[in-house]
XYZ file of C-alpha atoms in Angstrom:
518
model
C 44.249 -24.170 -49.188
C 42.212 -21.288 -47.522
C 39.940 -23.809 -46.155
C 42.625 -25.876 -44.492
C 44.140 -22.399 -43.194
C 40.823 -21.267 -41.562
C 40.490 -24.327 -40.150
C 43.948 -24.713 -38.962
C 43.493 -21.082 -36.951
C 39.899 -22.004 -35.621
C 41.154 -25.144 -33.973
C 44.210 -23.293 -32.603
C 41.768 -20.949 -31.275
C 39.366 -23.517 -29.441
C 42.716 -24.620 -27.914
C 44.366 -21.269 -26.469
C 40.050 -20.952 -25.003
C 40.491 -23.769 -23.631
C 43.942 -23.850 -22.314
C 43.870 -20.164 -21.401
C 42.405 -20.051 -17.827
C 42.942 -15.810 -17.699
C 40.574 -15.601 -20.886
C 37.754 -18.232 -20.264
C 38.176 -15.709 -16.605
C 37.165 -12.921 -18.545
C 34.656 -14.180 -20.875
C 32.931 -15.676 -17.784
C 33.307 -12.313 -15.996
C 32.101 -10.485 -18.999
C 28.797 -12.669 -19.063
C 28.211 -12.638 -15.588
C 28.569 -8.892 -15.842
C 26.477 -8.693 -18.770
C 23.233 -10.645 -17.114
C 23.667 -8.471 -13.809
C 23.672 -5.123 -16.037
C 20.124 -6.903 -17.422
C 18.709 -7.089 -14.167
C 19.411 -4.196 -13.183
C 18.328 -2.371 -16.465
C 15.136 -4.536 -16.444
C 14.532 -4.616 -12.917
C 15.951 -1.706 -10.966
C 13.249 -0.021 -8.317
C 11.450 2.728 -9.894
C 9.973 4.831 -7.492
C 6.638 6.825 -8.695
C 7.259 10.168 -9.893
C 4.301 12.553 -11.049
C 4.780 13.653 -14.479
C 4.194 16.286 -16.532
C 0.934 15.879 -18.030
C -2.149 17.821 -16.911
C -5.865 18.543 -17.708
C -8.376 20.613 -16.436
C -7.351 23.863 -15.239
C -4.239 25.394 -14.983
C -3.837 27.852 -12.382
C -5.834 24.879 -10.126
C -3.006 22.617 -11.912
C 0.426 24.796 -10.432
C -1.474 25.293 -7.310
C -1.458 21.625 -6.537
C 2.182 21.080 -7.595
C 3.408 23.971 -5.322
C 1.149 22.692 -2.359
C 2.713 18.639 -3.000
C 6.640 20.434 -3.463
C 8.598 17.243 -3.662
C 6.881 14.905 -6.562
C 8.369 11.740 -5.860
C 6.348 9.148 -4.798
C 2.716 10.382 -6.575
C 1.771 9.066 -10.106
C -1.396 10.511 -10.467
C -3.348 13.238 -8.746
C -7.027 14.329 -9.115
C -8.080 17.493 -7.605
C -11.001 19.449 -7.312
C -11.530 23.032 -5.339
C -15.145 24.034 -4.458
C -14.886 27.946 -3.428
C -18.394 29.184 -3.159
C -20.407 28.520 -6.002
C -17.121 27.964 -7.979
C -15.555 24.501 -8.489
C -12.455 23.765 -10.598
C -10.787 20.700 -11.118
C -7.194 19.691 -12.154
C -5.527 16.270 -12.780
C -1.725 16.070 -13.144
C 0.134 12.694 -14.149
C -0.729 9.322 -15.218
C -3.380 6.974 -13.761
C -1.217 4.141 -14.971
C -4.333 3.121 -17.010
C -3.123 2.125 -20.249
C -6.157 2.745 -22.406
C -6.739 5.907 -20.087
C -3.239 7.422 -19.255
C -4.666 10.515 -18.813
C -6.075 11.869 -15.031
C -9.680 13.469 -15.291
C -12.452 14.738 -12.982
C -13.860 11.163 -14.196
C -10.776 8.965 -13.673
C -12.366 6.591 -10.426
C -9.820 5.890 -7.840
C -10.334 3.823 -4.657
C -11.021 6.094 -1.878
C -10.691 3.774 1.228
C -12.012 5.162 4.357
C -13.452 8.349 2.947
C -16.374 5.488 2.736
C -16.727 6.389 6.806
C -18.344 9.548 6.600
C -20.462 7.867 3.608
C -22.089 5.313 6.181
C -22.443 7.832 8.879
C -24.154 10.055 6.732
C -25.689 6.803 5.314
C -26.644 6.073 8.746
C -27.914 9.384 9.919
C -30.115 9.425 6.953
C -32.079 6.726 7.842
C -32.568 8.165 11.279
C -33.723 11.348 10.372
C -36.211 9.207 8.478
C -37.322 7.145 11.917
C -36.255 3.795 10.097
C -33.247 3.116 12.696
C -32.443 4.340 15.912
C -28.823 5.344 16.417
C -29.499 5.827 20.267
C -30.414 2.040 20.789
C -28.270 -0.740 22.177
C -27.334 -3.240 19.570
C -28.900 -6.075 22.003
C -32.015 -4.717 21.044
C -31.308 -3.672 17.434
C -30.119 -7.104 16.961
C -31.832 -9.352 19.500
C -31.129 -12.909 17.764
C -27.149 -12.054 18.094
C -25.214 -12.902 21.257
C -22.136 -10.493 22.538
C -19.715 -12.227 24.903
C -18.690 -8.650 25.783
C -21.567 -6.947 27.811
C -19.874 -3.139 27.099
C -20.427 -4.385 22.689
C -24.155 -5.761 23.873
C -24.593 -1.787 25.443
C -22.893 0.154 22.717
C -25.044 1.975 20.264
C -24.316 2.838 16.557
C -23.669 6.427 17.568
C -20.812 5.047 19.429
C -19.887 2.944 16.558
C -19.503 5.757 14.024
C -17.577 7.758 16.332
C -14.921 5.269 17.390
C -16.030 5.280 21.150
C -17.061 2.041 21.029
C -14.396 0.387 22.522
C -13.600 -1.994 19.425
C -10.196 -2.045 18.185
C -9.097 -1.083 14.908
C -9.492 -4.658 13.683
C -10.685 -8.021 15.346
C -8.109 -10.117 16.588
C -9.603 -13.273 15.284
C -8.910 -12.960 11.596
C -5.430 -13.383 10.638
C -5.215 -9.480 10.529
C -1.304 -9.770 11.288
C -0.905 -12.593 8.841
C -3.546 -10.601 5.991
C -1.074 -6.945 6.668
C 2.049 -9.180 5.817
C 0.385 -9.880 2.796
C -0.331 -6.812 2.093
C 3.285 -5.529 2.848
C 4.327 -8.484 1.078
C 2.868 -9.250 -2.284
C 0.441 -6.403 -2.176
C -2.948 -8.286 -1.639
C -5.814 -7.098 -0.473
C -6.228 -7.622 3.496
C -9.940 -7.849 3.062
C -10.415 -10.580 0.470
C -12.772 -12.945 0.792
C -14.434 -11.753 4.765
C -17.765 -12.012 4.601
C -20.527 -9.895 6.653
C -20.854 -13.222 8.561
C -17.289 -12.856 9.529
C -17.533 -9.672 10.750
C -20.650 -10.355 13.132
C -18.906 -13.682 14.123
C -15.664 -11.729 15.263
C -18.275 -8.943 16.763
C -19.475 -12.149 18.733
C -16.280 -12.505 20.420
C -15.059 -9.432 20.861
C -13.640 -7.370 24.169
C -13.626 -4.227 24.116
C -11.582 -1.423 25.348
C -12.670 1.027 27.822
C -16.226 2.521 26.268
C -16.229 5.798 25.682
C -12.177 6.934 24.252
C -11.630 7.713 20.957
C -10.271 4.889 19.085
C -10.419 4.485 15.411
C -12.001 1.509 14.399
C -12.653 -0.393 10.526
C -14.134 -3.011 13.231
C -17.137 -0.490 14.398
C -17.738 1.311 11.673
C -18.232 -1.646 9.356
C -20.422 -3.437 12.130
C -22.586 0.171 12.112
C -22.987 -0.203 8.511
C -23.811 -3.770 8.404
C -26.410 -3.499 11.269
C -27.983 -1.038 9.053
C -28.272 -2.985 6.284
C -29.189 -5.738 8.357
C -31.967 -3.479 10.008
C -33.472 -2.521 6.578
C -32.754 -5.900 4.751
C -30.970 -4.738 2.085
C -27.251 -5.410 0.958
C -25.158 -1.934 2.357
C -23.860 -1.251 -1.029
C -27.941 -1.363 -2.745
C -28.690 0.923 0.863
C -25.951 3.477 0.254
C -26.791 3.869 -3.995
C -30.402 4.120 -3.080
C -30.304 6.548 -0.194
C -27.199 8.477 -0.480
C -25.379 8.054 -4.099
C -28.302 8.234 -6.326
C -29.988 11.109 -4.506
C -26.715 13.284 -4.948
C -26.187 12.068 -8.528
C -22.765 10.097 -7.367
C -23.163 7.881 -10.686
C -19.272 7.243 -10.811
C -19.146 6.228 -7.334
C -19.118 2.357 -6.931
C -18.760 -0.456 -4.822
C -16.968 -3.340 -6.868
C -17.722 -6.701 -5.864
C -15.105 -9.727 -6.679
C -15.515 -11.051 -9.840
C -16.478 -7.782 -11.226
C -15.088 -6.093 -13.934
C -12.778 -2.988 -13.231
C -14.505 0.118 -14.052
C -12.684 1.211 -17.341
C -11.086 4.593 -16.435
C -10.211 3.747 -12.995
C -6.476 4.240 -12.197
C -3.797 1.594 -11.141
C -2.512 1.946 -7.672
C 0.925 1.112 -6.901
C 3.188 1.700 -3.832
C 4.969 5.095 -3.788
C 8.238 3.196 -4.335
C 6.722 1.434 -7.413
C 5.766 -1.957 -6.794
C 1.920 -2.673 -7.647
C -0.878 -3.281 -5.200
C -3.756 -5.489 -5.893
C -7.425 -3.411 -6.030
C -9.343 -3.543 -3.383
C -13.158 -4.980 -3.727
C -16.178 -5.805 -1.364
C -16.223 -7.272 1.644
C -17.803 -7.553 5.101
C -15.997 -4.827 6.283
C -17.041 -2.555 2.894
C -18.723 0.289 5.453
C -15.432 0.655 6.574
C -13.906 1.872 3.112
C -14.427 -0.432 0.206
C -15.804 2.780 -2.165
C -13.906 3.782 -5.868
C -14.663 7.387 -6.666
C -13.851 10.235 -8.494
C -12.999 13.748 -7.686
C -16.105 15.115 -9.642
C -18.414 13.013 -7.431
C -16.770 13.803 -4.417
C -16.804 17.630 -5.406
C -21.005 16.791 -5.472
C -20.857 15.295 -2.413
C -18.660 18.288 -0.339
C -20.798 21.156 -2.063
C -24.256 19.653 -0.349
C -22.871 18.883 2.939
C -21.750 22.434 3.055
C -25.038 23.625 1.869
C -26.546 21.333 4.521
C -28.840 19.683 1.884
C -27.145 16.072 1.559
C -28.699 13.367 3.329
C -27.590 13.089 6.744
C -25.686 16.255 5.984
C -25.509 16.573 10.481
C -23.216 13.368 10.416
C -20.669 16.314 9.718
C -21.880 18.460 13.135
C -19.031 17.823 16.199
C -20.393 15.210 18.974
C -17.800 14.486 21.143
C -14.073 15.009 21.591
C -11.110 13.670 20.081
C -7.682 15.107 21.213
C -7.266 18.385 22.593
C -8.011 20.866 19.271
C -10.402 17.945 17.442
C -13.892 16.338 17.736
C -15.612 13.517 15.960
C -18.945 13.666 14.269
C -20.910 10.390 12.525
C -17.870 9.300 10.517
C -16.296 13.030 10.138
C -13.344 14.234 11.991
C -13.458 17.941 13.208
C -10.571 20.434 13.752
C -9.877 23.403 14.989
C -6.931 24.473 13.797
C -5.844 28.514 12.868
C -8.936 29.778 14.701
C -11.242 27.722 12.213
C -13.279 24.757 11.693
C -11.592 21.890 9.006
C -14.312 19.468 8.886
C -12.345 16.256 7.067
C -11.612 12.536 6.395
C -8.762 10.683 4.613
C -8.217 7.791 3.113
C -5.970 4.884 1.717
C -5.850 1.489 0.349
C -2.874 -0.731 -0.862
C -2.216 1.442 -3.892
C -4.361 4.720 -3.695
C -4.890 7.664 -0.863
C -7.499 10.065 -0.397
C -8.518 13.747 1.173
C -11.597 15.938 1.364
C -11.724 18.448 3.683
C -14.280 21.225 4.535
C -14.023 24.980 5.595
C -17.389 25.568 6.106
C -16.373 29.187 7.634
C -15.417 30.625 3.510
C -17.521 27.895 1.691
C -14.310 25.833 0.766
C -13.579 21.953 0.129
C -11.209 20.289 -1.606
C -10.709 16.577 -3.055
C -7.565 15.304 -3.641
C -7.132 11.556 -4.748
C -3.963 9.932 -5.190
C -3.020 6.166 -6.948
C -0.290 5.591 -4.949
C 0.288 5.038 -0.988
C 1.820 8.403 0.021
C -0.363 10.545 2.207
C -2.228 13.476 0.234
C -3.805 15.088 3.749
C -1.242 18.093 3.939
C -1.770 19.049 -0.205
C -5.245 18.902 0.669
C -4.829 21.579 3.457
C -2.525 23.689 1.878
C -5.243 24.367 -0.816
C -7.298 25.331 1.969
C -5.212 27.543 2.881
C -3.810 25.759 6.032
C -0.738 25.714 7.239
C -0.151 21.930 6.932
C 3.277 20.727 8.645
C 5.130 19.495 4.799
C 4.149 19.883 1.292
C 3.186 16.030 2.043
C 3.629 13.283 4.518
C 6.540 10.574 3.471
C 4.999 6.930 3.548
C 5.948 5.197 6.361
C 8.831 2.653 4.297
C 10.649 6.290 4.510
C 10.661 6.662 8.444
C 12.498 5.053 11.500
C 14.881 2.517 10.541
C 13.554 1.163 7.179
C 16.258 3.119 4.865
C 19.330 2.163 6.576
C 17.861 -1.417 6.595
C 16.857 -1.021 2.756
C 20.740 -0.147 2.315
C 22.474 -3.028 4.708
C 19.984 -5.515 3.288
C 20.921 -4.261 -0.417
C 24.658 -4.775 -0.004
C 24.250 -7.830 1.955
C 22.499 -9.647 -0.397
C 25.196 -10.712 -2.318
C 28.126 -10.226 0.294
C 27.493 -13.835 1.992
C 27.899 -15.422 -1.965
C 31.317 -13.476 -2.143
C 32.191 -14.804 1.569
C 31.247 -17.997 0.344
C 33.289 -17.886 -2.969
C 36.429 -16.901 -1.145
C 36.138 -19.945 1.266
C 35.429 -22.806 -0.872
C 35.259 -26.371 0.361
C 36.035 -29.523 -1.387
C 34.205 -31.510 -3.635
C 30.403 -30.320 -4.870
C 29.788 -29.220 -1.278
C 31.038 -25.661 -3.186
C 28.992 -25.266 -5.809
C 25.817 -26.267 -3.495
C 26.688 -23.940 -1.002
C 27.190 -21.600 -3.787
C 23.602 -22.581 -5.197
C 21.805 -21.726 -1.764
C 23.751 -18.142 -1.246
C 22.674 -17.183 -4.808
C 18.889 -18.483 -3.896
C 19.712 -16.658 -0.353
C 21.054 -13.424 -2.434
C 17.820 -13.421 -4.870
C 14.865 -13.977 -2.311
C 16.895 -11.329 -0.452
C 17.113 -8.556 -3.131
C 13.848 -9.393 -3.996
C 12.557 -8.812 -0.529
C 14.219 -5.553 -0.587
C 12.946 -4.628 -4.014
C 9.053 -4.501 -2.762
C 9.386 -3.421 0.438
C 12.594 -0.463 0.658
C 12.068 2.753 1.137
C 13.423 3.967 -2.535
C 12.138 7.219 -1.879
C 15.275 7.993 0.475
C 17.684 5.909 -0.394
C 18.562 5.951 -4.020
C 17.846 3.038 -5.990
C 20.976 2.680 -7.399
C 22.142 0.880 -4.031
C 20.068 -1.917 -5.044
C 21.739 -2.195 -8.278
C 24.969 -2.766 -6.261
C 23.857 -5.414 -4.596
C 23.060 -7.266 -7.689
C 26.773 -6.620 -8.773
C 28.414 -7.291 -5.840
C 26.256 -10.810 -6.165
C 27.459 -10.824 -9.502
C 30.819 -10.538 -8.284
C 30.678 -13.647 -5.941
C 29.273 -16.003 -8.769
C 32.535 -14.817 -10.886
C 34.740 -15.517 -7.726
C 33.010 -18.617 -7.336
C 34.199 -19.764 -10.805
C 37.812 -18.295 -10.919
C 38.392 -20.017 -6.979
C 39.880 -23.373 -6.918
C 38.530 -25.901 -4.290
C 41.135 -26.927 -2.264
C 41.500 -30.880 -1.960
C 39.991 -32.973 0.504
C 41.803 -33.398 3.753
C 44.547 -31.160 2.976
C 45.291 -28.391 5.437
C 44.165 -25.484 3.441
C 40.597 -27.458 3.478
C 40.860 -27.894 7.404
C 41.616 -24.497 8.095
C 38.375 -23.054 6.279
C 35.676 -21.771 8.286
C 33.269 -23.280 5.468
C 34.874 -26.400 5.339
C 33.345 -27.050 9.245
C 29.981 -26.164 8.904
C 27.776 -28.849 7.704
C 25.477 -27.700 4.588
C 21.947 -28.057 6.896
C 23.474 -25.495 9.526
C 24.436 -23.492 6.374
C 21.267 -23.475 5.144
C 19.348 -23.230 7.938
C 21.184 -19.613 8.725
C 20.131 -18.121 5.076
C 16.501 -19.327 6.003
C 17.031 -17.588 9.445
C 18.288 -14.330 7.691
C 15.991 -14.486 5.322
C 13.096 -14.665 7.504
C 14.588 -11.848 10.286
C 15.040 -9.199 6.898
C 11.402 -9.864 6.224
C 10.285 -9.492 9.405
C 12.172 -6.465 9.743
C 10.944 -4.598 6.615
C 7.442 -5.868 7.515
């Protein structure tokens, strides 16, 4: 009997479910809810925050966090302070190294184009030692190449290593806009796979600016280090650990080739709004900045240019201008700023920035590497005792336009579904056109996701969008199509648009958000 009863009650259930359009509603509603919560739990931007964990010393330690004020969008920091005789170090955060959470004097980040003043010193070396000529045109340093541009055949590597070469930042000839996309994009790295054969074939063709202006150039500086290397006949990377690493006792310093294994305590970069970046290995353009280091070597490296006894320690001594209160040495930038001297250089790859600056007035220098993207110069001059304009520079997904595009592009995302759910046409025509604005709605938030500026606006907003996508699937399933031909149908602006013009404008939006967060 109390079988037949519980069955009795189950089957009258399964009929009220599916009888009952207001409660299949809500358990479809309560689902769809449920999997947006998910995402959002799962996948809600997480912009880098620098915790609480530090080593090394401690007054160095609160220094740092009063100089960086605002400690959103830093992971990891690694500092060291040379005063005199004196140097202390300090690391605050995580690297984001799982077997190696904690930041150390040891902890090897990627350093970018703090590699600049490395090759000018590098290449100032070898001079000093009469084994180059920095003074001589590269027609004759390099007589079996052929420049199109005579002002490139003329130029010498002094004028490469101080950007008055005339050479643009990067050769035109090399996908650079499609390679910085990818960068922006899925966090590659730009370099990957050019070759020092590359770089001398885009050398080849190159026209230059007008000779002799400051303009900062990866192109020149990694065609000064490669003619070097080229010169002496050894790889750049074996020329710089034989005549400037080794010498100094720079044995963390490295330059990793592809295919190489990851040094084991180096840190993870990531964006300052969380999403992670790809490491950044040899190339033809390594000269340029391809270097991983740590703050202990670069602590070695500041105390014997100061002292004057580094190899090609002059590469730091002012040659010619740059800007009204700067001037440019072999790789080093020169400031006068306060009524004193800031000899410096920063740096940053896809995941990672860098800083070391000089006072070579009170014997000071400081190191300050970072594994994510937001600028570190201004810590590194307030702990020189510099009045640096901020605590620290925003990256630049928190400037111009990009956060009230981060919002509009948030909420938008699932705003055409909802449209789309409210004005339903007949037949499957719905539920495809449904289909495409929940594709459109994903590629959209996910867009959005890597690339919005999460420092400014809070993440939360993203979040929304999810829900308010969540909202038009529910609407979707709760609308009824209206039949074909009736007037209802007629009168819908969906119902006139054929479903390849309907695509074709989620493509078009799809493509003009990307190529506006880009």
């Amino acid at each position: 009997m109390m079988e037949k009863s519980s069955g009795s009650v189950w089957r009258r259930a399964k009929r009220c479910l599916g009888s009952n359009r207001t409660i299949r509603s809500v358990l479809v509603g309560l689902g769809v809810t449920t999997v947006a919560a998910t995402a959002c739990f799962l996948y809600l931007p997480q912009p880098a925050r620098l915790g609480t964990a530090e080593t090394g010393d401690a007054a160095l330690g609160a220094r740092v966090r009063e100089a960086v004020g605002n400690e959103e969008g830093f992971r990891g920091l690694s500092v060291a302070f040379i005063d005199g005789e004196r140097t202390t170090f300090a690391g605050l955060g995580n690297s984001g190294n799982p077997e190696h959470p904690s930041v150390g004097k040891d902890t090897v980040f990627e350093v970018g184009s703090i590699g600049k003043p490395m090759t000018g010193m590098l290449l100032a070396s070898l001079a000093d030692q009469k084994r180059i000529d920095l003074s001589t045109p590269l027609e004759r340093l390099l007589p079996r190449d052929r420049f199109s541009d005579p002002a490139l055949a003329s130029a010498t590597l002094t004028d490469l290593l101080t950007h008055r070469s005339g050479l643009a930042l990067m050769p035109t000839g090399l996908d650079t806009s499609l390679r910085e996309a990818e960068l922006r994009l899925l966090g590659r790295d730009p370099y990957r796979g050019l070759t020092e054969q590359d770089l001398f074939t885009a050398a080849a063709d190159a026209s230059l600016g007008p000779p002799g202006t400051y303009v900062y150039s990866n192109f020149g500086m990694a065609l000064a280090g490669q003619t070097a290397a080229r010169l002496t006949g050894k790889p750049y990377d074996k020329l710089l650990r034989e005549e400037l690493l080794d010498p100094l006792g720079m044995d963390h310093s490295q330059i990793v080739r592809s295919g190489e294994a990851i040094p084991p305590t180096s840190a993870s970069g990531t964006k300052a709004t969380g999403p992670a970046m790809d490491h950044w290995r040899a190339s033809g353009f390594t000269p340029a900045g391809d270097l991983w280091s740590t703050s202990n070597d670069l602590a070695i490296l500041l105390r014997a240019v100061l002292a004057k006894t580094a190899p090609g320690a002059r590469a730091a001594d002012p040659l010619y201008p740059r800007g009204p209160n700067g001037a440019v040495g072999l790789g080093w930038n020169v400031s006068r700023t306060q009524g004193r001297s800031l000899v410096w250089h920063d740096g940053e790859t896809g995941g990672f920035t860098a800083y070391v600056g000089m006072d070579p007035a009170r014997g000071r220098g400081v190191v300050v590497l970072s594994n994510t993207d937001r600028p570190v110069d201004a810590v590194g001059e307030r702990l020189l005792g510099f009045d640096a304009a901020s605590a620290a520079q925003e990256p630049p997904e928190s400037s111009g336009f990009a956060p009230a595009l981060t919002v509009v592009f948030s909420l938008c995302a699932g705003l055409l579904a909802l449209w789309t759910s409210r004005h339903r046409v007949p037949g499957p025509a719905s539920w495809i056109r449904m289909a495409i604005d929940v594709l459109f709605a994903a590629g959209l938030l996910a867009l959005v996701w890597q690339l919005g500026s999460w420092l400014v606006v809070p993440p939360e907003v993203w979040g929304l969008g999810v829900f308010i996508l969540a909202g038009g699937v529910w609407s979707a399933r709760n609308q009824a199509a209206p039949r074909a031909g009736s007037d209802k149908a007629a009168g819908r602006p969906g119902g006139r648009w054929p479903l390849v013009r309907f695509t074709a404008v989620r493509v078009a939006l799809l493509v003009l958000a990307a190529a506006s967060l880009v």
